[in-house]
Tab-separated table of C-alpha atoms in Angstrom:
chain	number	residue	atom	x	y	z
A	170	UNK	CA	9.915	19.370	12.482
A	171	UNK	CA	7.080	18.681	14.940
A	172	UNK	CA	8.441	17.280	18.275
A	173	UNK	CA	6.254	15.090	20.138
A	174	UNK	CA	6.400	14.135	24.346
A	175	UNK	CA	4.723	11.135	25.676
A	176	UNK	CA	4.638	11.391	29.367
A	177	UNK	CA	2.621	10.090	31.884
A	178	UNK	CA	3.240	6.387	31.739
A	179	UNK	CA	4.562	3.988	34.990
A	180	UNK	CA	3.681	0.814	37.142
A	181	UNK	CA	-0.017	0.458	37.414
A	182	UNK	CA	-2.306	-2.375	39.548
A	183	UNK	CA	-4.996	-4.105	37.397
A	184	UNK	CA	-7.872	-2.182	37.230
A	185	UNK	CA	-6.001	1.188	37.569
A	186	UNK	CA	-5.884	4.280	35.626
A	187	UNK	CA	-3.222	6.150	33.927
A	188	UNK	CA	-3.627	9.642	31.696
A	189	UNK	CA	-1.280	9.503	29.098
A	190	UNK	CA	-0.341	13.058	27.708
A	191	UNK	CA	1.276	13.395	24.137
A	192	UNK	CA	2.753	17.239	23.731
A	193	UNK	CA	4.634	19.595	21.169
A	194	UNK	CA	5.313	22.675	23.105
A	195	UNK	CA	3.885	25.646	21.280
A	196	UNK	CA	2.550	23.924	18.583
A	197	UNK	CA	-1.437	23.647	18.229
A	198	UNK	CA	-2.104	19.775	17.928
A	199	UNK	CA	-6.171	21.180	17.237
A	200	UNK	CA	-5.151	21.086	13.482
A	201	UNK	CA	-3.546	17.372	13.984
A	202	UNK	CA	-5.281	13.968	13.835
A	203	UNK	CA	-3.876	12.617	16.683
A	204	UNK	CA	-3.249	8.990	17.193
A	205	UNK	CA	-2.179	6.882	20.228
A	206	UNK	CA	-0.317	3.460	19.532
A	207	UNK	CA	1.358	0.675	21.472
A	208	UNK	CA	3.939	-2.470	21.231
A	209	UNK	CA	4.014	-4.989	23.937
A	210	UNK	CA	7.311	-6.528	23.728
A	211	UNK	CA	7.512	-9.347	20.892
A	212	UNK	CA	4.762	-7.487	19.467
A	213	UNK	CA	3.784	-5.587	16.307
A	214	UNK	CA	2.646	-1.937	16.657
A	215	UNK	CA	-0.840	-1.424	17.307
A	216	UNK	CA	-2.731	0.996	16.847
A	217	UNK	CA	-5.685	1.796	19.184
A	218	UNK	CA	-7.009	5.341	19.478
A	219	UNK	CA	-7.266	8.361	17.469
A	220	UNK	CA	-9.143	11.736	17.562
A	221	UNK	CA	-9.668	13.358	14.020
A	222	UNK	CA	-8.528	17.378	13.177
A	223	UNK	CA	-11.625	17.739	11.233
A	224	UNK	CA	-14.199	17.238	13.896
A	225	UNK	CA	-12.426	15.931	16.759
A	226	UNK	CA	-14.522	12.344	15.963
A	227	UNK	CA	-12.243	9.638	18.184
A	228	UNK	CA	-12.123	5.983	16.838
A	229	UNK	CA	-10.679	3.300	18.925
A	230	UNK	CA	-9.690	-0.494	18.529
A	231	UNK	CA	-12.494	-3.121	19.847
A	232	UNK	CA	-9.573	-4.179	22.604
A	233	UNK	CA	-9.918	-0.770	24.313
A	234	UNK	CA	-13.239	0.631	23.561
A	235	UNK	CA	-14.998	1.277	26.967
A	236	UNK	CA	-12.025	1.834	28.831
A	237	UNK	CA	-10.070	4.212	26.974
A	238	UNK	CA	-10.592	8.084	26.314
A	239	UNK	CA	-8.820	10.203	23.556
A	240	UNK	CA	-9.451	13.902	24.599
A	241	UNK	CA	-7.715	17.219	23.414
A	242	UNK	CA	-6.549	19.745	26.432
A	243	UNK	CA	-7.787	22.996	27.520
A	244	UNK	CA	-3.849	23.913	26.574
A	245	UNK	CA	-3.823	23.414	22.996
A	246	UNK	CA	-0.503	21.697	22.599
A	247	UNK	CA	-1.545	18.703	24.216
A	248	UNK	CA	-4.037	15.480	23.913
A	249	UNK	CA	-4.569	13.069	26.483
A	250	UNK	CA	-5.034	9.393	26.638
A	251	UNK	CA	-7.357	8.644	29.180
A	252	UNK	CA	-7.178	4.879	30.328
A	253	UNK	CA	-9.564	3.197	32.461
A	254	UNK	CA	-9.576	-0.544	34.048
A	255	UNK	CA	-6.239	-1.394	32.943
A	256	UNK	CA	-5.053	-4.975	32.014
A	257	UNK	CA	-2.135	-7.099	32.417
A	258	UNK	CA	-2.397	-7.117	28.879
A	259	UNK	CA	-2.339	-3.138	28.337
A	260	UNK	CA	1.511	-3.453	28.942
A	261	UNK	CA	3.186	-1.672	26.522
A	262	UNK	CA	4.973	1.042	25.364
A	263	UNK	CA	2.750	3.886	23.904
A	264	UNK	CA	3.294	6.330	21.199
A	265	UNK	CA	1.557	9.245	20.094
A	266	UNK	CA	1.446	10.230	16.332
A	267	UNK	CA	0.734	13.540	14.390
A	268	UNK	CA	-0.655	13.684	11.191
A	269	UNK	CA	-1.306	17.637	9.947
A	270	UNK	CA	-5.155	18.087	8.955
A	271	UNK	CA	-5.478	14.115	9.620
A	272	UNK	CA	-9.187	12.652	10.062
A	273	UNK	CA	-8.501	9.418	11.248
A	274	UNK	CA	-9.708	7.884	8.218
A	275	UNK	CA	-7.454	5.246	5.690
A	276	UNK	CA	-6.575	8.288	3.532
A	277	UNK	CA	-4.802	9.474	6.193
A	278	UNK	CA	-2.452	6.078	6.756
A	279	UNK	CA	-0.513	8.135	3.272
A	280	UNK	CA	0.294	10.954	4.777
A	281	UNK	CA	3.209	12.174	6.794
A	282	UNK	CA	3.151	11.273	10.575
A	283	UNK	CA	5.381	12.869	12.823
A	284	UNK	CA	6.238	10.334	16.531
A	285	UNK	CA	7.018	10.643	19.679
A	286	UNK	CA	9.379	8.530	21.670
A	287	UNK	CA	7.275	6.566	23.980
A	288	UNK	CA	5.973	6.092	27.297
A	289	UNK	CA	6.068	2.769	29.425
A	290	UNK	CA	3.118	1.553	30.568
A	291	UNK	CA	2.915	-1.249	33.251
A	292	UNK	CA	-0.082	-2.982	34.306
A	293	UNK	CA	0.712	-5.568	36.976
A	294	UNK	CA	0.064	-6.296	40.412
């Protein structure tokens, strides 16, 4: 089963930046949709970011576009989350999700998705 690492997450001042990283060691996430997603605490899941495996065509939610970045790395196994000008209201933790030959599109909301465990983010002065 895929195995997914969210890492880069921690205490940031508003306006800050933080890369997120989502990894599976040795696997090539290029054939992957990849999607980022977040809860705040009391909060639903959210989705906010994804980068398709057919094109690499990113999509984000209105409440990030602008600030965030969805990006593959040179190093295959691994796709960033780039975020910019970080709000208060950015605190959350964030998940990264897999879905094989995924293109970001409803269809895709059917098909298996494969998580990682989550990475704190903290936006506060």
């Amino acid at each position: 089963q895929l195995q997914l690492v969210e890492s880069g997450g921690g205490l940031v001042q508003p306006g800050g930046s933080l890369r997120l990283s989502c990894a599976a060691s040795g696997v090539d996430l290029s054939v992957y949709a990849i999607g980022w997603f977040r809860q705040a605490p009391g909060k639903e899941r959210e989705g906010i970011s994804c980068i398709s495996s057919r094109d690499d065509t990113t999509h984000y939610v209105d409440s990030v576009k602008g600030r965030f970045t969805i990006s593959r790395a040179n190093a295959k196994d691994t796709t960033y989350l780039q975020m910019n000008s970080l709000k208060p209201e950015d605190t959350a933790v964030y998940y990264c999700a897999a879905v094989l030959f995924g293109d970001c599109t409803p269809t895709t909301q059917s098909k298996r998705h494969y998580w990682g465990q989550g990475t704190q983010v903290t936006v506060s002065s």
